[in-house]
mmCIF file of C-alpha atoms and ligand atoms in Angstrom:
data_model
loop_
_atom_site.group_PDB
_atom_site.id
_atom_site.type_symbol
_atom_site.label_atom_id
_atom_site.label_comp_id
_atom_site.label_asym_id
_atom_site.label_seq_id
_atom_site.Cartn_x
_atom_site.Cartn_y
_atom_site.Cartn_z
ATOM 1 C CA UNK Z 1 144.631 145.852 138.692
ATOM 2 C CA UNK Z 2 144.218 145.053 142.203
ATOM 3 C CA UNK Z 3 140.894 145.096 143.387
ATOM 4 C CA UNK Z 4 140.234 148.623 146.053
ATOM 5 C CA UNK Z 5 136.709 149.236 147.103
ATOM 6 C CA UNK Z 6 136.852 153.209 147.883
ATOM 7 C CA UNK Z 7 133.181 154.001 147.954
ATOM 8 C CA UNK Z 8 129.969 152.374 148.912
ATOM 9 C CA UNK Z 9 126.277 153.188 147.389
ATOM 10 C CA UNK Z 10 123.573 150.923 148.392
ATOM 11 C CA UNK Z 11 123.825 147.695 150.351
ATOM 12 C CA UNK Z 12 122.656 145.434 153.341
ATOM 13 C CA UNK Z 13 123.952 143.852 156.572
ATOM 14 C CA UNK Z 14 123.210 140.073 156.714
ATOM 15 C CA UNK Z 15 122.392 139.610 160.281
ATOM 16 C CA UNK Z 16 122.190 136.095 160.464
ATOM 17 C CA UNK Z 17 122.510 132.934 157.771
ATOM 18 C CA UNK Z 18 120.375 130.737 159.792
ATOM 19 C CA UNK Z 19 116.279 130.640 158.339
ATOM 20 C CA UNK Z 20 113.542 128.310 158.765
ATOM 21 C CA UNK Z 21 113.530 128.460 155.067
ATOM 22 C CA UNK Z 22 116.420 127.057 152.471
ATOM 23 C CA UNK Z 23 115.167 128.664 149.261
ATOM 24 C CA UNK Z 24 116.335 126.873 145.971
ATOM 25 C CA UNK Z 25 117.356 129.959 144.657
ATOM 26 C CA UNK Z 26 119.301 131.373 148.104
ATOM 27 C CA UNK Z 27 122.459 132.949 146.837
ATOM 28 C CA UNK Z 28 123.694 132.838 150.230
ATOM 29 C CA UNK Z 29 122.548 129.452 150.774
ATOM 30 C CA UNK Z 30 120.599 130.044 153.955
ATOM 31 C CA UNK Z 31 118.756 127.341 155.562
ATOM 32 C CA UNK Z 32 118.035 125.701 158.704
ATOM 33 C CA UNK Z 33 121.101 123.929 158.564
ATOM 34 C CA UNK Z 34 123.534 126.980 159.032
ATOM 35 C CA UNK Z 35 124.788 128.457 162.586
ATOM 36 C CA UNK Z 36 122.741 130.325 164.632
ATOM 37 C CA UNK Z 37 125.179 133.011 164.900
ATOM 38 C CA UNK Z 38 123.979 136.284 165.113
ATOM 39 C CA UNK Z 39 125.711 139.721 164.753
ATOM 40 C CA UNK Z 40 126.298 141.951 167.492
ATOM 41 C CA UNK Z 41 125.661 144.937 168.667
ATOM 42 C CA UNK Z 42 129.199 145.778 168.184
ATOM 43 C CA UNK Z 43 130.094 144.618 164.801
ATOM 44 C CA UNK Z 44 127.085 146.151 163.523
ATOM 45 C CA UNK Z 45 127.936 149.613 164.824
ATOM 46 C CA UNK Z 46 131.855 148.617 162.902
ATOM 47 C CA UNK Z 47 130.017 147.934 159.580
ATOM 48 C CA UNK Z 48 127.363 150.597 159.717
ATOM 49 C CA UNK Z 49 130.595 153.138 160.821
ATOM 50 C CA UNK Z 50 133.013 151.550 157.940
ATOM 51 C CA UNK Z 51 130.045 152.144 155.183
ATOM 52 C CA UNK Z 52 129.305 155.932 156.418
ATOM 53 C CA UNK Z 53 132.596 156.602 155.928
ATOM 54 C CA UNK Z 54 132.449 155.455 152.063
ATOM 55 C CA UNK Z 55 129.173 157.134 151.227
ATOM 56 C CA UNK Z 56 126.344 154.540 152.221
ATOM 57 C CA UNK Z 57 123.712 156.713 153.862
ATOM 58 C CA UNK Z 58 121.372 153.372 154.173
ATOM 59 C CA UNK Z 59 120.995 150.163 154.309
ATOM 60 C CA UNK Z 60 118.760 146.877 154.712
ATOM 61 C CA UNK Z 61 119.202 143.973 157.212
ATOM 62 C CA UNK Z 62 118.930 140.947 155.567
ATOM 63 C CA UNK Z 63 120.047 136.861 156.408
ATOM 64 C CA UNK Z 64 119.016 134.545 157.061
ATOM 65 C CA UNK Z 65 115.879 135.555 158.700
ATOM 66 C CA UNK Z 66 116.748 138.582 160.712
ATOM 67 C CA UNK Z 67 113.860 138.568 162.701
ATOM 68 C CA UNK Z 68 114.904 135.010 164.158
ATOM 69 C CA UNK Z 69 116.478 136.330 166.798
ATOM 70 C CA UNK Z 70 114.517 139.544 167.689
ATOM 71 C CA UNK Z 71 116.690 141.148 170.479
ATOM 72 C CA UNK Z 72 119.475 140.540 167.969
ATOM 73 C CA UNK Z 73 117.554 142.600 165.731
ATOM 74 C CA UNK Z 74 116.861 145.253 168.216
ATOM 75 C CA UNK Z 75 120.729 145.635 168.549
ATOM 76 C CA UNK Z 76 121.007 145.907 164.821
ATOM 77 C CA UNK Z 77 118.799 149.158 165.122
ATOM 78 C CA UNK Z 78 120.468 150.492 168.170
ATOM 79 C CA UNK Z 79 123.260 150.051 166.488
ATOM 80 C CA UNK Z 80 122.472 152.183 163.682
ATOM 81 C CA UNK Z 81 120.626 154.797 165.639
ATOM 82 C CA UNK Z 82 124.188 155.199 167.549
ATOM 83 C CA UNK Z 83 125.875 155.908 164.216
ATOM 84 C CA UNK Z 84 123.431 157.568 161.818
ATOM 85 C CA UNK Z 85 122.893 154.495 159.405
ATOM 86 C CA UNK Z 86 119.672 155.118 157.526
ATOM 87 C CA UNK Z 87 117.656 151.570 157.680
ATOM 88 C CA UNK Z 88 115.787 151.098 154.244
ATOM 89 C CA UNK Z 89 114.198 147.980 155.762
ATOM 90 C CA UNK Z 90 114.358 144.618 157.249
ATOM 91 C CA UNK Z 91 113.870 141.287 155.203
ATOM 92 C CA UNK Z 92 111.836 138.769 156.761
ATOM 93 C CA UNK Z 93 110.586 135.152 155.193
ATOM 94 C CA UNK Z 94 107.533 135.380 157.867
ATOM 95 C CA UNK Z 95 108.311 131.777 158.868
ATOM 96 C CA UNK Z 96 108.245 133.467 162.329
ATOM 97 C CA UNK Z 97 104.560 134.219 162.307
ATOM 98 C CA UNK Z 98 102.246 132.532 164.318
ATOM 99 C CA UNK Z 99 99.586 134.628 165.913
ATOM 100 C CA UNK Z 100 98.426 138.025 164.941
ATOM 101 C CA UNK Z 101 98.428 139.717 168.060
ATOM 102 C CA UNK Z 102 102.349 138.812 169.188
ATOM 103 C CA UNK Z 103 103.194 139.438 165.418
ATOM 104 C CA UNK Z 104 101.826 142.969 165.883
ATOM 105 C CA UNK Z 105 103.059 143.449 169.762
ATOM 106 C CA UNK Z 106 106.604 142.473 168.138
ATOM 107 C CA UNK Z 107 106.995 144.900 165.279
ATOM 108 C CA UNK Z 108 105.206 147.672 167.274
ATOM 109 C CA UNK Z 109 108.131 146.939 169.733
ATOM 110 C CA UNK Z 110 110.813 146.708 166.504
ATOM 111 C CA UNK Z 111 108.894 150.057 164.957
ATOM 112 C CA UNK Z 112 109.481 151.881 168.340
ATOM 113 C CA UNK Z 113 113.460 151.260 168.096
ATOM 114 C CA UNK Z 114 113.673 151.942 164.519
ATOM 115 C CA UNK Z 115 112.090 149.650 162.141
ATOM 116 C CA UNK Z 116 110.032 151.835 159.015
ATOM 117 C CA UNK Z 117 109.991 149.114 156.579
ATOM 118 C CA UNK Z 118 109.793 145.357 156.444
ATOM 119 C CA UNK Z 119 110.336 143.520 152.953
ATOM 120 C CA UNK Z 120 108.498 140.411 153.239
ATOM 121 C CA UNK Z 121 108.923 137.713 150.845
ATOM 122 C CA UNK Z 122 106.947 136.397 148.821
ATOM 123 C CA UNK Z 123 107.710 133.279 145.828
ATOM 124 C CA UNK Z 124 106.870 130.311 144.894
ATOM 125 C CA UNK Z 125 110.232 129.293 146.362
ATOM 126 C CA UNK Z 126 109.549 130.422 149.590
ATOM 127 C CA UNK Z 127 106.078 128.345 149.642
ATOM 128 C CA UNK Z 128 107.926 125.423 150.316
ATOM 129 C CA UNK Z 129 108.534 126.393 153.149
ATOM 130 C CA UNK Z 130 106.238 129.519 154.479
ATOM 131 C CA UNK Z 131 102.783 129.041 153.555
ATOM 132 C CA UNK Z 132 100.930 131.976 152.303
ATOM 133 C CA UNK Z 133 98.930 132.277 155.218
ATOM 134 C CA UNK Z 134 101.632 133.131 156.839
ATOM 135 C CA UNK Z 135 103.178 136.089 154.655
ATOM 136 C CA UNK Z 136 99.947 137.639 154.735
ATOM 137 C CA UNK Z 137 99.098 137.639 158.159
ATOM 138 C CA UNK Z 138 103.122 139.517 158.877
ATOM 139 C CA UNK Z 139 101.777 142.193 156.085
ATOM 140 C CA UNK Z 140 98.642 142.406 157.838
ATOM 141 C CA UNK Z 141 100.762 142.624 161.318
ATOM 142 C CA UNK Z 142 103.072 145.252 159.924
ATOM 143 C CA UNK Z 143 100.662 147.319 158.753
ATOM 144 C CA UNK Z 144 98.363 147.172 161.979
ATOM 145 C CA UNK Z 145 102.240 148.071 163.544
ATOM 146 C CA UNK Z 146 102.747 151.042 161.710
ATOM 147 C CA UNK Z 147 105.505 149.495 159.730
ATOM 148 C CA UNK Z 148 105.463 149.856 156.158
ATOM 149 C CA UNK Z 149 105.494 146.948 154.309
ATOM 150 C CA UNK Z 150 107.815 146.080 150.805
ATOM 151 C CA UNK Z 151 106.297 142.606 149.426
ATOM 152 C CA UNK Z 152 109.195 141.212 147.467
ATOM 153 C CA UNK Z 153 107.683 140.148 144.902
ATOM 154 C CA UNK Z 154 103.801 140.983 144.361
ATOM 155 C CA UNK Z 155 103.360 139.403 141.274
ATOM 156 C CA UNK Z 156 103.860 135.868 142.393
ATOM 157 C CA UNK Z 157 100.575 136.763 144.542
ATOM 158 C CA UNK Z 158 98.915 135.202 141.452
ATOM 159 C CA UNK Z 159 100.595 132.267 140.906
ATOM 160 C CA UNK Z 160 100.642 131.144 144.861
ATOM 161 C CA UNK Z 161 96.889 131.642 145.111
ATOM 162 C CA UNK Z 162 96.419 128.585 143.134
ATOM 163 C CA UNK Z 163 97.355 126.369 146.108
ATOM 164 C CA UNK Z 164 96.286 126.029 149.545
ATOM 165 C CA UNK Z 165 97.085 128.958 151.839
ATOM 166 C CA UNK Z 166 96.976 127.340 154.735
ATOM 167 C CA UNK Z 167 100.333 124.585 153.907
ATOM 168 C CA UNK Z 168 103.104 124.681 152.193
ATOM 169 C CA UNK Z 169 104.175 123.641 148.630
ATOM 170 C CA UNK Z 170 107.408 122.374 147.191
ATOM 171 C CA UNK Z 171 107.992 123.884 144.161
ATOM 172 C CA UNK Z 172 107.859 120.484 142.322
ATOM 173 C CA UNK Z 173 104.409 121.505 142.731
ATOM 174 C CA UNK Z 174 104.395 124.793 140.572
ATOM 175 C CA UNK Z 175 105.904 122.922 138.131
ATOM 176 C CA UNK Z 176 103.835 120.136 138.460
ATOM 177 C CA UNK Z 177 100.629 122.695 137.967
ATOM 178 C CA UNK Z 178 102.423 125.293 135.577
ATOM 179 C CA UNK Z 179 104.170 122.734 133.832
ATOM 180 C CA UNK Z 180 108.120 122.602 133.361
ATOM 181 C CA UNK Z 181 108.984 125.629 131.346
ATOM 182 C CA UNK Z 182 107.754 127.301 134.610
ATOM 183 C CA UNK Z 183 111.549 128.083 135.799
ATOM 184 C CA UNK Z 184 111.845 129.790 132.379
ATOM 185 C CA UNK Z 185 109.070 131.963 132.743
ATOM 186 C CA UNK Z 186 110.051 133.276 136.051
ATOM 187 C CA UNK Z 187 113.246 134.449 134.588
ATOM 188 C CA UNK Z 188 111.561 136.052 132.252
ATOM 189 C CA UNK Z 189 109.494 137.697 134.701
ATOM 190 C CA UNK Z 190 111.685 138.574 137.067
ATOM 191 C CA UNK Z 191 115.709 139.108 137.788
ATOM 192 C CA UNK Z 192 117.180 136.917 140.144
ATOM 193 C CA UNK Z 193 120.734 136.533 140.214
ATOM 194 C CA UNK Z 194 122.253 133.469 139.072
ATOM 195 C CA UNK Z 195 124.644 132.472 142.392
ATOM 196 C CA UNK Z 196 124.115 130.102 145.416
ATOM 197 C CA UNK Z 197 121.809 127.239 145.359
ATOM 198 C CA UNK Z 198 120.152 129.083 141.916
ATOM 199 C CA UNK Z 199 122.082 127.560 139.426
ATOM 200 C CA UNK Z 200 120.875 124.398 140.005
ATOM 201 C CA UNK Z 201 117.259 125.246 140.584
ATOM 202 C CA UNK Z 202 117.368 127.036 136.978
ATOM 203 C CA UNK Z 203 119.842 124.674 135.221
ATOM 204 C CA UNK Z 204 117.116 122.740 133.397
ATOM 205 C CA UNK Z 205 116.073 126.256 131.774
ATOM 206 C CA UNK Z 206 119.432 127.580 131.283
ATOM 207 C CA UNK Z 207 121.440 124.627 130.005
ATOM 208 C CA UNK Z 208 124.727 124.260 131.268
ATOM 209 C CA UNK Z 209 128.369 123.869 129.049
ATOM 210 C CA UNK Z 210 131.467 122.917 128.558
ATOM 211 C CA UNK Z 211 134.177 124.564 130.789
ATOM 212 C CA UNK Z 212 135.929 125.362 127.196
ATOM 213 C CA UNK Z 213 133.226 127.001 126.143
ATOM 214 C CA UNK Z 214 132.626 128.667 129.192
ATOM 215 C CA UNK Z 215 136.264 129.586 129.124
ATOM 216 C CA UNK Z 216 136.203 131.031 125.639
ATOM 217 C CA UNK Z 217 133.428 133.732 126.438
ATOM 218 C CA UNK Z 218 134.092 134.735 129.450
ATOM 219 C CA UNK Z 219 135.309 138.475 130.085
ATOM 220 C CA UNK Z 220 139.458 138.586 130.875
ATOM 221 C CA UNK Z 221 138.373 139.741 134.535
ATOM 222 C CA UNK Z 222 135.983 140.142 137.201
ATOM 223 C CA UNK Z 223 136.891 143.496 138.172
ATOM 224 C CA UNK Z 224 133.695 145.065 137.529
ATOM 225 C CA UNK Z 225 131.352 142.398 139.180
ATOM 226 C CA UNK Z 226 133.627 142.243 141.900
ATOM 227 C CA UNK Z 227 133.701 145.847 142.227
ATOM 228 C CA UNK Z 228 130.209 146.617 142.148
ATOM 229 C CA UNK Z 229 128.527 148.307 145.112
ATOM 230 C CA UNK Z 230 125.345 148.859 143.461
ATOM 231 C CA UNK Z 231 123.816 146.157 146.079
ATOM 232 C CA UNK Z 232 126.680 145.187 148.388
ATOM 233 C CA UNK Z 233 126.517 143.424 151.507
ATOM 234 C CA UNK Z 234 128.199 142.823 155.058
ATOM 235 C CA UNK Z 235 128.388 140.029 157.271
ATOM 236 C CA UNK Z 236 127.763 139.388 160.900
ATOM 237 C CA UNK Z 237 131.577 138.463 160.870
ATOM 238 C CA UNK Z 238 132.811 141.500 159.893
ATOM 239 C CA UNK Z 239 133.079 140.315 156.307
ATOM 240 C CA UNK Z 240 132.525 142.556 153.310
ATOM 241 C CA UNK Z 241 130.865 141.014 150.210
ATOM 242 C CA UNK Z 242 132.223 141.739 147.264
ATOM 243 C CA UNK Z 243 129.354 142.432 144.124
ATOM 244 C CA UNK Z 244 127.258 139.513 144.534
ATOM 245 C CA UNK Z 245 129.888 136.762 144.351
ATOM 246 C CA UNK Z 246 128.520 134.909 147.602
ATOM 247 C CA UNK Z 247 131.251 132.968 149.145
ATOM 248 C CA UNK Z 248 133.785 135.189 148.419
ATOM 249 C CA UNK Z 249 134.809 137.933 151.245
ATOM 250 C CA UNK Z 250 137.587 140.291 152.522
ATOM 251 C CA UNK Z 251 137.597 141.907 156.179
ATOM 252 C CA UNK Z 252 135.051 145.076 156.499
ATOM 253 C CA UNK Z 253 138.299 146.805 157.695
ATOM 254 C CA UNK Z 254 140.088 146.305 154.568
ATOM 255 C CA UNK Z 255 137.459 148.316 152.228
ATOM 256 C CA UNK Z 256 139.205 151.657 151.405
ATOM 257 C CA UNK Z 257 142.411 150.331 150.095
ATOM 258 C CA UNK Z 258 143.923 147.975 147.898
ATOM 259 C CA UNK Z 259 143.423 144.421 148.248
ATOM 260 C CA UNK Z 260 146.505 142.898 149.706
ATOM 261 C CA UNK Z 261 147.546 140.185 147.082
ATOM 262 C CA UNK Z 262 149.410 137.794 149.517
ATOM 263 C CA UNK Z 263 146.050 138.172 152.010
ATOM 264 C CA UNK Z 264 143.713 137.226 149.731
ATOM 265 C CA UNK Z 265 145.399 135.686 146.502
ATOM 266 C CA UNK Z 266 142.054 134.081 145.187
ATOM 267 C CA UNK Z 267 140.163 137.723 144.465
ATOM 268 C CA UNK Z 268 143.597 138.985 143.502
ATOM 269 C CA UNK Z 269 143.145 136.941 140.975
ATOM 270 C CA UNK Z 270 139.887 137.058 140.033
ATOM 271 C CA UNK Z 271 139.974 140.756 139.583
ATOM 272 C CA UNK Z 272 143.056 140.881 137.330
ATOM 273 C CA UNK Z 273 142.359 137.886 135.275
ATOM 274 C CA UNK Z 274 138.955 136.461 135.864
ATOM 275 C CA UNK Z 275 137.643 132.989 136.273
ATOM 276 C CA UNK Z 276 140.381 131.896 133.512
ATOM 277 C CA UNK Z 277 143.105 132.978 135.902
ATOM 278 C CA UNK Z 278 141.783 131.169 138.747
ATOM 279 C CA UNK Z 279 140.784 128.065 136.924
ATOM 280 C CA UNK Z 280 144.569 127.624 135.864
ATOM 281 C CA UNK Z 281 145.398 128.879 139.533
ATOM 282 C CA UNK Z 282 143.196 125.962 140.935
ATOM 283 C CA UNK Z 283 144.021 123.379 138.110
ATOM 284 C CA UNK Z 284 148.280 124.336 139.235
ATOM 285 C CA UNK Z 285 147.462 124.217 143.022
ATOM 286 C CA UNK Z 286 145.170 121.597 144.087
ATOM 287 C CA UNK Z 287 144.799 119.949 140.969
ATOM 288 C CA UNK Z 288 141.187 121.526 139.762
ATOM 289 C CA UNK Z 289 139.522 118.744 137.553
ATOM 290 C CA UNK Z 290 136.690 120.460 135.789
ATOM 291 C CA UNK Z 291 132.997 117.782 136.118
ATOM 292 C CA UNK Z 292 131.807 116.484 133.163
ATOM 293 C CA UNK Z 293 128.040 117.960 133.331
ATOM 294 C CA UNK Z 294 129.771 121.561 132.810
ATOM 295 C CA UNK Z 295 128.145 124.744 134.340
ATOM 296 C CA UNK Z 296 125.717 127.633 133.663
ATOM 297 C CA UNK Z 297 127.841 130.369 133.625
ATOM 298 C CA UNK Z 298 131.280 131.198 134.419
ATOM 299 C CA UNK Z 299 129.879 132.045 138.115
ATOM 300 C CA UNK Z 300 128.869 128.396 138.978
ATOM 301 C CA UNK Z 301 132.408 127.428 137.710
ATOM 302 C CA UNK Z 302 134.088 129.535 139.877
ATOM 303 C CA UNK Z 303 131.469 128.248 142.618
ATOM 304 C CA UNK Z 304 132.650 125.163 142.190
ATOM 305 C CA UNK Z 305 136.246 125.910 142.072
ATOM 306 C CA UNK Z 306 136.054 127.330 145.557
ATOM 307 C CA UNK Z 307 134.286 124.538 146.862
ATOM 308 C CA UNK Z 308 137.313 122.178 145.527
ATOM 309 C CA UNK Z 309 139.620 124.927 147.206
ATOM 310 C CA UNK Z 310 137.293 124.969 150.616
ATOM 311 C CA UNK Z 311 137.170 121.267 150.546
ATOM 312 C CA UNK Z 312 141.483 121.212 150.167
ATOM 313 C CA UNK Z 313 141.745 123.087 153.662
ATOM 314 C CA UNK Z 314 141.200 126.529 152.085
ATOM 315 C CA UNK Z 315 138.117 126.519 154.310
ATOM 316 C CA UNK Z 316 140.514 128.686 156.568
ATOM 317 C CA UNK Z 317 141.666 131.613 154.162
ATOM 318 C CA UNK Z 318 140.131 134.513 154.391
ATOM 319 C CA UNK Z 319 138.099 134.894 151.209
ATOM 320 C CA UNK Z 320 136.393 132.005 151.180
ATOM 321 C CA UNK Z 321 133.721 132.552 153.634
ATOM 322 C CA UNK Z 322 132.061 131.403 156.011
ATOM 323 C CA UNK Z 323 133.201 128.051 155.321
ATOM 324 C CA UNK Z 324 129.276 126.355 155.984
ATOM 325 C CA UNK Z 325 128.949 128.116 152.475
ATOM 326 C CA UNK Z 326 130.731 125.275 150.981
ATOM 327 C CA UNK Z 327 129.962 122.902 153.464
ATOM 328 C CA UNK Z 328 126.676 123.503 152.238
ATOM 329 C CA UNK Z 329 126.990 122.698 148.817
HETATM 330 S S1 SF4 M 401 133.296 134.386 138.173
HETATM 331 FE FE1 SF4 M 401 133.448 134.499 140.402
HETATM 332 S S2 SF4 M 401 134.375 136.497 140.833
HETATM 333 FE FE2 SF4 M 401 133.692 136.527 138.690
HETATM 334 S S3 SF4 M 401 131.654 137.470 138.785
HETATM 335 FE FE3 SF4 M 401 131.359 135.245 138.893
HETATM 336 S S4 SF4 M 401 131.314 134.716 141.092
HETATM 337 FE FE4 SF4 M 401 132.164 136.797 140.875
#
């Protein structure tokens, strides 16, 4: 069955793929290394209008670091002030922060236009690059702002007072200090989708297989991840998201209706016969060799599969994007 998004429920707009930060478990693979580009004013209004009109009455700005580029961000909120887009909150890494008083003179400003609630990270992955001085002095800034504040996630509030505020720490370092199971145990503390740059960061825990065996178990389509818009996300290039299959998109103005199958033959056939269909698909085209060391899950095969496609001059097509995705990898 083709795949036709008709109705939205909760998602975000990622403003921006550039951050100070390039988390090992990024599923968008955000980093300092990706374009500046920002969204506009414009295309926000088009994404915030297109999800309206299939039920999403809110959603978060995410990246990237959205507050990078803080008029950016202040279009972002114009933008859904014009159109009556409910914003759950912004994401921020706090890499931004430098002094209290600007941090609070900024988000008073950002509050004024429309900002209620900031998620700020907080993981051991992120200490690598933001040290916790730093996250707690944008909570501290929010809340002297009037912003509320969604610390994503609290519990690793523990585990990153064991090092030095003040710096950062690579997280060779947790598992230096909590030992190497330490990947493990996060997993089991938390969920934290396996896509991006976190299948290798939680390979050693997972294991990875053979692409027979991944083959043999995995479901005859995607239809249902691919369909999911239980957390769905647009792009500042008026891309839409599909699930949380990063690196795979179709046009914002193309939700509503059935995927064309000529337009975008790759999620055609990943929604009628899974990662099977487009291993074979790859394997016939552009001669797909599967690598020895095998893969995690059936998602870092068809990761890889794309990059092979990206790196044949598919970087173009329309579903696998942006290209710096696989550039990335
Ligand atoms: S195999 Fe590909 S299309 Fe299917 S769920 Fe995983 S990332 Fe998405």
């Amino acid at each position: 069955m083709a795949l036709c998004v008709t109705s939205l429920r909760s998602g975000g707009l990622i403003a921006t793929y550039q951050c100070q930060s390039a988390c090992p478990h990024c599923l968008y693979r955000g980093g300092p290394g990706r374009s500046p580009d920002y969204i506009d004013q414009g295309t926000a209004a088009a994404c915030f209008a297109k999800a309206l009109s299939l039920g999403a009455v809110t959603m978060h700005v995410g990246g990237g670091e959205p507050l990078a580029d803080p008029l950016g961000l202040a279009g972002v909120l114009a933008a859904a002030a014009e159109t009556g887009m409910g914003i759950e909150y912004v994401e921020t890494s706090g890499a931004w922060y430098d002094d209290a008083d600007e941090a609070v003179e900024l988000l008073t400003e950002l509050r004024s236009m429309g900002l209620g609630s900031l998620l700020v990270s907080m993981s051991p992955m992120l200490n690598g690059f933001v040290p916790l001085a730093k996250t707690l002095g944008v909570m501290a800034a929010a809340r002297a702002a009037g912003v509320a504040v969604f610390p994503w996630q609290e519990h690793f509030l523990a585990d990153l007072k064991q090092f030095d505020p003040e710096t950062t720490h690579p997280f060779a370092a947790y598992l230096h200090h909590f030992g190497p199971g330490y990947p493990a145990a996060i997993l089991d503390r938390t969920w934290i989708h396996l896509g991006g740059r976190a299948f290798d960061l939680f390979a050693p825990a997972l294991g990875r297989q053979p692409v027979e065996t991944i083959l043999a178990k995995a479901s005859p389509d995607c239809l249902r991840e691919l369909s999911d818009t239980s957390h769905f996300h647009m792009d500042l290039y008026g891309d839409y998201v599909p699930g949380l299959c990063s690196g795979l998109a179709f046009r914002v103005d193309d939700l509503g209706a059935p995927l064309d199958s000529e337009r975008y033959p790759i999620l055609t056939t990943l929604a009628e016969s899974g990662i099977a269909g487009l291993y074979d698909y790859a394997a016939a085209l552009e001669g797909y060799e599967a690598r020895t060391e095998g893969y995690v899950n059936k998602c870092e095969l068809c990761q890889d599969i794309r990059r092979h496609l990206s790196e044949r001059g598919w970087f173009e097509s329309n579903e696998l994007s942006p290209p710096e995705f696989y550039a990335s990898i």
